[in-house]
Coordinates of C-alpha atoms and ligand atoms in Angstrom, one line a residue:
Chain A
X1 CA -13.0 5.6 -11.9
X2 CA -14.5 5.2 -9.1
X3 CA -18.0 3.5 -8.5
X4 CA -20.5 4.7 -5.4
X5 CA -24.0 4.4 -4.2
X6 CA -26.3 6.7 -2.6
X7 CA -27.0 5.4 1.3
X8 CA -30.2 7.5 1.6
X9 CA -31.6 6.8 -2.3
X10 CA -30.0 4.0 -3.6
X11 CA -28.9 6.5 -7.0
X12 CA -25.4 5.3 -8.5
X13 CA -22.7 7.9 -9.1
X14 CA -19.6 7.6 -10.9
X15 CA -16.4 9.1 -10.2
X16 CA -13.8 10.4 -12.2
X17 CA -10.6 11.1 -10.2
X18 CA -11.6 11.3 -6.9
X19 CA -10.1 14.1 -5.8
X20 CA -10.2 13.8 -1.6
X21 CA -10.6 17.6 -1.2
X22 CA -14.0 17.8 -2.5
X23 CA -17.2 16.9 -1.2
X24 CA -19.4 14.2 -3.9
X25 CA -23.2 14.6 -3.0
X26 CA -25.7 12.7 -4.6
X27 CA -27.4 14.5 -7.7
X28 CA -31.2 13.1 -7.1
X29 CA -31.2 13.8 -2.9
X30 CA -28.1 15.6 -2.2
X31 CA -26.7 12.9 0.8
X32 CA -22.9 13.7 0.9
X33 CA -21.7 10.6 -0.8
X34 CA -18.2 11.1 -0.4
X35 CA -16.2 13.5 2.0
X36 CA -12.5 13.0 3.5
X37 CA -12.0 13.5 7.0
X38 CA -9.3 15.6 8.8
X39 CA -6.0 14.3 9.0
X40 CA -5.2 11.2 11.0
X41 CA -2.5 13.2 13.4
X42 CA -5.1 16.2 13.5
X43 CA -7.7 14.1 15.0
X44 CA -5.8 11.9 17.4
X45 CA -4.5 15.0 19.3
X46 CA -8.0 16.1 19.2
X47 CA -8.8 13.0 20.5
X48 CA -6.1 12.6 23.1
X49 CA -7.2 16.1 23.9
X50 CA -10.8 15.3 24.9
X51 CA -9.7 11.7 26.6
X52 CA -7.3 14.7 29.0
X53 CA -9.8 16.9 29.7
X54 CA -11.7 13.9 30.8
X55 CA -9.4 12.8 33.2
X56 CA -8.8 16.5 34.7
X57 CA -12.2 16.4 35.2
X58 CA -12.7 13.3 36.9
X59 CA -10.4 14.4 39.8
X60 CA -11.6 18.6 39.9
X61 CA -14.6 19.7 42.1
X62 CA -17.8 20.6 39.7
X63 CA -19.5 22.6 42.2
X64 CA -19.6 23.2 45.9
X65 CA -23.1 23.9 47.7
X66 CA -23.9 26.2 50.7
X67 CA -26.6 25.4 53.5
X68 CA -26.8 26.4 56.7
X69 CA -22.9 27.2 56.7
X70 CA -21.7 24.1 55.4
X71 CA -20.1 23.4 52.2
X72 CA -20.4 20.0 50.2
X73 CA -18.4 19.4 46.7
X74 CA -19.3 17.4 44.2
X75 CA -16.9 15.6 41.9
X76 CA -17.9 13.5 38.8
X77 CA -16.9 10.3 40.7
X78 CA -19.8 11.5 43.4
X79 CA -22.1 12.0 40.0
X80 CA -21.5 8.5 39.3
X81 CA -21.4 6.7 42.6
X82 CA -24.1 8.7 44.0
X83 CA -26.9 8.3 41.0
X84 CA -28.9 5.4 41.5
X85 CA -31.9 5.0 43.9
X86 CA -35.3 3.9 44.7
X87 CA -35.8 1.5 41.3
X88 CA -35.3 4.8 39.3
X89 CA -31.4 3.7 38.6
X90 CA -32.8 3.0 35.0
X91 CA -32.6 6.8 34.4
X92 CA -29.4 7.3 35.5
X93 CA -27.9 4.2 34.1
X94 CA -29.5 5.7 31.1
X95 CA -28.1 9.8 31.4
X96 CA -24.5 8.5 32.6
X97 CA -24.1 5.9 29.7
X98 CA -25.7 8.0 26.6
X99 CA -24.8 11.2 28.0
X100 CA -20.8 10.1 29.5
X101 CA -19.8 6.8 29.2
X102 CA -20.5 6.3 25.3
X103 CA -18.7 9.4 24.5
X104 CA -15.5 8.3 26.6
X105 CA -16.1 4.7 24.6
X106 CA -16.5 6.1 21.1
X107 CA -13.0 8.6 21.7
X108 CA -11.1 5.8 22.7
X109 CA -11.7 3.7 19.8
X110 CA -10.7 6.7 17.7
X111 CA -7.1 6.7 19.9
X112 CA -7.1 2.8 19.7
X113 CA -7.6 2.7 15.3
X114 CA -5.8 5.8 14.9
X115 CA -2.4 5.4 16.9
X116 CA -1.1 2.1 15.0
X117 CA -2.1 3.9 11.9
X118 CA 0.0 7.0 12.2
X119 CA 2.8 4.3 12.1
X120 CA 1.6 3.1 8.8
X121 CA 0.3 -0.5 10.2
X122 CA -2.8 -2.1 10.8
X123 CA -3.8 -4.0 13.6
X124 CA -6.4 -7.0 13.6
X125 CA -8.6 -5.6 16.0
X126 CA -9.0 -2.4 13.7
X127 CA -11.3 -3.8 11.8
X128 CA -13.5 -4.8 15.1
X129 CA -13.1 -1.5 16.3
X130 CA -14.2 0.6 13.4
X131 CA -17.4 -1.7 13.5
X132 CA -18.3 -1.0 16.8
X133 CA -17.3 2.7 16.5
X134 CA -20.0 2.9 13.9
X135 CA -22.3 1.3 15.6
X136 CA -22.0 3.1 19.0
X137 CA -21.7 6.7 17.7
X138 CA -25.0 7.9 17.0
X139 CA -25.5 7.2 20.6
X140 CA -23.0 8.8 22.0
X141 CA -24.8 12.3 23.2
X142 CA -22.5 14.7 24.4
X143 CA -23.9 17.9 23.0
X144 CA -27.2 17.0 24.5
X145 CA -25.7 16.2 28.0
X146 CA -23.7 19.8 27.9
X147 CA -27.2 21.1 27.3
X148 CA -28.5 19.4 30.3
X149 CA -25.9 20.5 32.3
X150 CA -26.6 24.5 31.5
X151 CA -30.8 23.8 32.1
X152 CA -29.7 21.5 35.8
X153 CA -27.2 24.7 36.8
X154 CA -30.6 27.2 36.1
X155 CA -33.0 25.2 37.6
X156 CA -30.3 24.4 41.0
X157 CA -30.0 28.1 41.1
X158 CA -33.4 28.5 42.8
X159 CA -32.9 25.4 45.0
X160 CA -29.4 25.6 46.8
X161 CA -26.4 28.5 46.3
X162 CA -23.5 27.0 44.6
X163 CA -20.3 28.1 43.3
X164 CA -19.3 26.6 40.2
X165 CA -16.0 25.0 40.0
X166 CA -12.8 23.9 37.5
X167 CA -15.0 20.3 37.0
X168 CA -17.5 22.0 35.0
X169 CA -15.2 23.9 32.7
X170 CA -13.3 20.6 31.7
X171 CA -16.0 18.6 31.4
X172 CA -17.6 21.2 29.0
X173 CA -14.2 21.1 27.0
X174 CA -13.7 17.6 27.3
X175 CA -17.9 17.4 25.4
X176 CA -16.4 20.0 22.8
X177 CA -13.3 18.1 21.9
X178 CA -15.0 14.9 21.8
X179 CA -17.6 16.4 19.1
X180 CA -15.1 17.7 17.0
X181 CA -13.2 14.6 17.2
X182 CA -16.5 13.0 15.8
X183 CA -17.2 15.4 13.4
X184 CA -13.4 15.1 11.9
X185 CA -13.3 11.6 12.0
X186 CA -14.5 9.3 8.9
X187 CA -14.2 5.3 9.1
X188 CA -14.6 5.3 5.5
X189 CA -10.9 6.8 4.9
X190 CA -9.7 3.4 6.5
X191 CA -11.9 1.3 5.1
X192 CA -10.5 2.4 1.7
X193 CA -7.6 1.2 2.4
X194 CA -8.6 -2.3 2.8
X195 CA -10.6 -1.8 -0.4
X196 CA -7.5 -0.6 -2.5
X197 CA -5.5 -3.8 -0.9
X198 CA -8.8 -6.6 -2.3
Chain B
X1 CA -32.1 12.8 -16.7
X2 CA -32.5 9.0 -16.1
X3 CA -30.9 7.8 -12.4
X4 CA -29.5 4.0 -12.4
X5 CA -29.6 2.6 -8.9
X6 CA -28.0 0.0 -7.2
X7 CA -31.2 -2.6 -7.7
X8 CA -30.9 -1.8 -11.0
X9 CA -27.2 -2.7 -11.4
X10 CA -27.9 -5.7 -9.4
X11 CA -25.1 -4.3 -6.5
X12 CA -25.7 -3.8 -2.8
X13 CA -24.0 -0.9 -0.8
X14 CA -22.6 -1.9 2.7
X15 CA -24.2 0.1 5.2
X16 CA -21.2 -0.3 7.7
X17 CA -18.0 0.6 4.9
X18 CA -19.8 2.3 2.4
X19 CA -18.5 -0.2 -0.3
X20 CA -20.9 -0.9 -3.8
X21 CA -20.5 -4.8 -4.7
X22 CA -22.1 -7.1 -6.5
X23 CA -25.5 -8.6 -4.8
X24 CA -24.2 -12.5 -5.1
X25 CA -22.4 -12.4 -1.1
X26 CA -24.4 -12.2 1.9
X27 CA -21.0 -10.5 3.9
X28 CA -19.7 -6.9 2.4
X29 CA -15.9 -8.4 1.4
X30 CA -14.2 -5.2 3.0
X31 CA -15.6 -5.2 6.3
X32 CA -17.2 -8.5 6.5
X33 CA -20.6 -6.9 7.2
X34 CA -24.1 -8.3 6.6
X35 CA -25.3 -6.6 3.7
X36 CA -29.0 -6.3 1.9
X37 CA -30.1 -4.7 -0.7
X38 CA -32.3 -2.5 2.0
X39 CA -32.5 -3.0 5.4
X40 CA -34.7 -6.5 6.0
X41 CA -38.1 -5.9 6.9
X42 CA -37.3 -1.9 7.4
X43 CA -41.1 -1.1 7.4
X44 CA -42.3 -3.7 9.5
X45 CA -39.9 -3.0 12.2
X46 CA -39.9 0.5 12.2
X47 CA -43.8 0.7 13.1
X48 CA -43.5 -1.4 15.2
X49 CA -40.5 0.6 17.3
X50 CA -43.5 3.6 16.0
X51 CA -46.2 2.4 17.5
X52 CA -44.8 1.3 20.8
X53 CA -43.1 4.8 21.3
X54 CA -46.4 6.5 21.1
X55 CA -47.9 4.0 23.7
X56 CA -45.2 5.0 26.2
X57 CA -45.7 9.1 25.3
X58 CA -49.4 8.6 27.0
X59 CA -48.4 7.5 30.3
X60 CA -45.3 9.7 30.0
X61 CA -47.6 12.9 29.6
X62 CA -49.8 12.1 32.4
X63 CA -47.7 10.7 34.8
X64 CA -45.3 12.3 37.6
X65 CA -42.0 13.1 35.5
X66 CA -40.3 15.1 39.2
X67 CA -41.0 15.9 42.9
X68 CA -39.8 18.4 45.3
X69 CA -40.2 20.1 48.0
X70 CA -40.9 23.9 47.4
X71 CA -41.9 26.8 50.0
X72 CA -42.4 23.5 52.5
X73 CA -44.7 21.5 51.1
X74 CA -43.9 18.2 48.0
X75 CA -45.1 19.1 44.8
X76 CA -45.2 17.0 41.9
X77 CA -45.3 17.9 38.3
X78 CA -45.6 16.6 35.3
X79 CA -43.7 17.2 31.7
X80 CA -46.4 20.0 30.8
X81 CA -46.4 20.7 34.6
X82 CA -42.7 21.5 35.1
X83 CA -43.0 23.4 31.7
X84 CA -45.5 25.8 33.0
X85 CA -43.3 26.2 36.2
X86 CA -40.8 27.8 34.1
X87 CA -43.5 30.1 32.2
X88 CA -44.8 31.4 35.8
X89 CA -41.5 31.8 36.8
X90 CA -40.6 33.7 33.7
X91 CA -37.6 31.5 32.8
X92 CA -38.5 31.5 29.3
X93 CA -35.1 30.3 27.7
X94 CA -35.7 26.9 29.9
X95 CA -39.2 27.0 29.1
X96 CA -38.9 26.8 25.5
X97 CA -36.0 24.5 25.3
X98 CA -37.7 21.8 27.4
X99 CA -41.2 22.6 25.7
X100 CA -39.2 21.9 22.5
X101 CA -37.4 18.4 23.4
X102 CA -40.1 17.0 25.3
X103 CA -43.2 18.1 23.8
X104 CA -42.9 19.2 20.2
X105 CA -40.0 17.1 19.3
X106 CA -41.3 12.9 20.0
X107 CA -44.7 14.3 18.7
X108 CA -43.0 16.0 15.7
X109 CA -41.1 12.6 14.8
X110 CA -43.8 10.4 15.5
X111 CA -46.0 12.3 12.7
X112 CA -43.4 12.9 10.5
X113 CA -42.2 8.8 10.7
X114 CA -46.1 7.6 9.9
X115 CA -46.1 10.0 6.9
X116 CA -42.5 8.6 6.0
X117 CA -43.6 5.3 6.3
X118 CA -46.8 5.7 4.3
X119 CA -45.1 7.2 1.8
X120 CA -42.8 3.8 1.4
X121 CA -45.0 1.3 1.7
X122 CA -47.7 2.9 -0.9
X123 CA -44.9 4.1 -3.2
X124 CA -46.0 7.9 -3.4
X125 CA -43.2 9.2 -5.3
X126 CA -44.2 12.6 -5.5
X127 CA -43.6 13.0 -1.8
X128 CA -39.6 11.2 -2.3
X129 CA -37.9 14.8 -2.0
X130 CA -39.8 15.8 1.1
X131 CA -40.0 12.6 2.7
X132 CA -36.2 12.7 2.8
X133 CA -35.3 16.0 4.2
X134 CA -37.9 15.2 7.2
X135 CA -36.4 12.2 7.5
X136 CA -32.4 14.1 8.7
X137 CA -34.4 16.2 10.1
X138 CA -35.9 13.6 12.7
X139 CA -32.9 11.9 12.2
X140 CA -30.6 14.5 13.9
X141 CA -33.4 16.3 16.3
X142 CA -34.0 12.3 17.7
X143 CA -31.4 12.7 20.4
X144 CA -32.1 16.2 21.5
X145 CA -35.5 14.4 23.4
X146 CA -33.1 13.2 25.8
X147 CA -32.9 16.5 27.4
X148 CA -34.9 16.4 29.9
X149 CA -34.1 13.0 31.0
X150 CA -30.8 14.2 31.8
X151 CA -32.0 17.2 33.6
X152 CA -33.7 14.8 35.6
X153 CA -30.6 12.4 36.3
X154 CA -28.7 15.5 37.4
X155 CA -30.6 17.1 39.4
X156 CA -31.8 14.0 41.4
X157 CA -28.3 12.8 41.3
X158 CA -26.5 15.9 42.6
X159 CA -29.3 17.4 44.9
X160 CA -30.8 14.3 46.4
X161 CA -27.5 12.4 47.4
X162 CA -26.4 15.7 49.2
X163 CA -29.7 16.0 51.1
X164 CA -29.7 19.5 49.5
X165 CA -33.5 19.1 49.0
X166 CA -36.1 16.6 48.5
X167 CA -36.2 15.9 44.7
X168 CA -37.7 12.2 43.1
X169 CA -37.9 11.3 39.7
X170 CA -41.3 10.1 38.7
X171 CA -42.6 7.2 37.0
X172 CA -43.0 9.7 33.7
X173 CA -39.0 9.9 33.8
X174 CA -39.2 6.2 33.0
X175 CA -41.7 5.9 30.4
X176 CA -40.4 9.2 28.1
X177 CA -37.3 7.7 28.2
X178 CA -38.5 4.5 27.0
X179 CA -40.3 6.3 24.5
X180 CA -37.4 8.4 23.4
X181 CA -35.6 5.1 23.0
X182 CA -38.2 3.7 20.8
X183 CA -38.6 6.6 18.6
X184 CA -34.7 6.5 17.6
X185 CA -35.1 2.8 16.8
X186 CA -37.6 3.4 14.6
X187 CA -35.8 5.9 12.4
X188 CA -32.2 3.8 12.4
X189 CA -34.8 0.6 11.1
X190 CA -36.0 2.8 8.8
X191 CA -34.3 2.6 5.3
X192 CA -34.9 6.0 3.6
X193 CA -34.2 4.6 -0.2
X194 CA -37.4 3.0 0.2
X195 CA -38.7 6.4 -0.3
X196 CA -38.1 6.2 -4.1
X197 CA -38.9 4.4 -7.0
X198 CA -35.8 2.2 -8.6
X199 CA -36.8 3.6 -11.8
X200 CA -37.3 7.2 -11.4
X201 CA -37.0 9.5 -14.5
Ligands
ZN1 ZN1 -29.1 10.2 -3.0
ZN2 ZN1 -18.6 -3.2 4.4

């Protein structure tokens, strides 16, 4: 038997057989109390995926402009580099971190917990790692960022004529593959572990 | 049906590992966490993130949010500006999207987060089950306010560094951004079981 607590009313449940295929929700405020993630070797190629599409990114053109017969591309690197100016580097500090960097962050911890686990060991910085990975994932805005990049390609439309380019299309992979590596992923089937070992 | 809770068990649930123990230890024994009962001083701090993200919507309403150069001549706009733009220009889709994250969206968790907060701290049980489904629901639209900001970043990033056009972000950028800050702090301070009573029938 297996002893729980609501996070969002405080209600205890009790669990006979915890069966990990099912979902538990709370009976007074229906929170999802318990609910197994994918497995670990589904979500580290997931994972490995999205940290690939990254990198393919990084080096591809995202767009190239045309004015007045010349051509400029734009590459991620240029995104970064080129952002700040005029005191308003706050903002783009800001968009790059929440919107990029955090994302990138938050996969690689998944690869970092996740790889000495598949062979059955745990390392002493897992425990570090799972912290931070809780803490820095409900920053991490991806989905938003994609968003942002759809509205920024309408609005350019009517500024400049651009073609899109290979960039674009991996970066928008990379954001889905890092959300369902989020989505699959729950820190709670390792912590159990350490539970069952106290 | 009668629900036990953890106060009345006299066990605290780790926010961080999701593990039920016994009150007595200050550190959750799994994951070596700081854990309480409920978040210290949940209410306190969460109106206080509250009231400081509605200070820093004014001057993000009424201040410049982009400029550019259109048809020859620098035009600046603000949020409600920019969304009009889109309106004239028939671009609905954009139009609503941005009206949603940057208008009703911070308004909509700001109200919803007093009511929540109300209904904590003056214990009005009969408001428990709708308190918490507005509170995922301002929980997961929090981040979606961001939207805009990003437009912002790119835009100025890719169109200003490649003298494209002329295109500044405004002191508004700043401040909504700030406020959209605030607004998620006060909903992660705020702890949700506070909505209902320990000894609910
Ligand atoms: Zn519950
Ligand atoms: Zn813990």
């Amino acid at each position: 038997m297996l002893n729980k607590a609501c996070a969002e009313c405080g209600v205890i449940v009790e669990i006979k057989n915890l069966n990990t295929k099912y979902t538990y929700k709370c009976p007074r405020c229906n929170y999802t109390i318990v609910s197994s993630g994918e497995r670990f070797s589904y979500i580290l190629s997931m994972s490995a995926t999205a940290l690939l599409f990254f990198i393919s990114a990084c080096f591809l053109p995202l767009m190239t402009f045309e004015i007045g017969g010349s051509s400029i591309s734009v590459t991620v690197i240029d995104a970064i580099t080129k952002m700040g100016y005029e005191g308003y580097w706050i903002i783009s500090i800001l968009s790059l971190y929440v919107g990029v960097v955090l994302p990138l962050v938050v996969i690689s911890l998944i690869i970092l917990i996740l790889v000495p686990r598949s062979f059955n060991y745990s390392t002493d910085s897992e425990r570090a790692y799972l912290k931070v990975y809780t803490m820095l994932r409900p920053w991490a805005m991806a989905e938003v960022y994609m968003l942002a990049i759809v509205v920024s390609a309408i609005k350019l439309k009517a500024v400049a004529i651009f073609t899109l380019h290979s960039g674009v299309l991996f970066f928008i992979l990379f954001l889905v593959a890092f959300y369902a590596s989020i989505i699959w992923f729950n820190p709670e089937d390792i912590w159990q572990k350490y539970e069952i070992q106290k | 049906m009668k629900y036990r809770s953890d106060i009345d068990e006299k066990m605290t649930l780790c926010l961080s590992c999701h593990t039920l123990q016994f009150e007595q230890n200050s550190n959750c024994y799994v994951c070596d966490n700081e854990i309480h009962q409920r978040k210290p001083n949940s209410l306190k701090i969460s109106f206080i993130f509250l009231i400081s993200a509605f200070l820093f919507l004014i001057p993000a309403n009424i201040l410049i949010m982009m400029s550019s150069v259109e048809a020859g001549t620098l035009t600046s706009k603000t949020i409600f500006g920019g969304i009009l733009f889109f309106f004239k220009a028939e671009d609905y889709f954009v139009g609503t999207l941005i009206f949603l994250a940057s208008i009703v969206i911070p308004f909509f968790k700001i109200i919803s987060l007093s009511f929540l907060l109300y209904v904590a701290k003056y214990k009005k049980q009969r408001y428990s089950h709708v308190g918490i489904k507005l509170y995922r629901i301002i929980d997961f639209i929090g981040k979606w306010s961001m939207l805009d900001i990003f437009v912002v970043a790119i835009m100025v990033g890719i169109v200003q560094f490649n003298n494209l056009a002329l295109m500044i972000a405004g002191p508004a950028s700043f401040a909504f951004a700030t406020a959209v800050v605030l607004t998620i702090l006060a909903v992660e301070h705020f702890d949700p079981r506070l909505l209902w009573s320990n000894d609910e029938q």
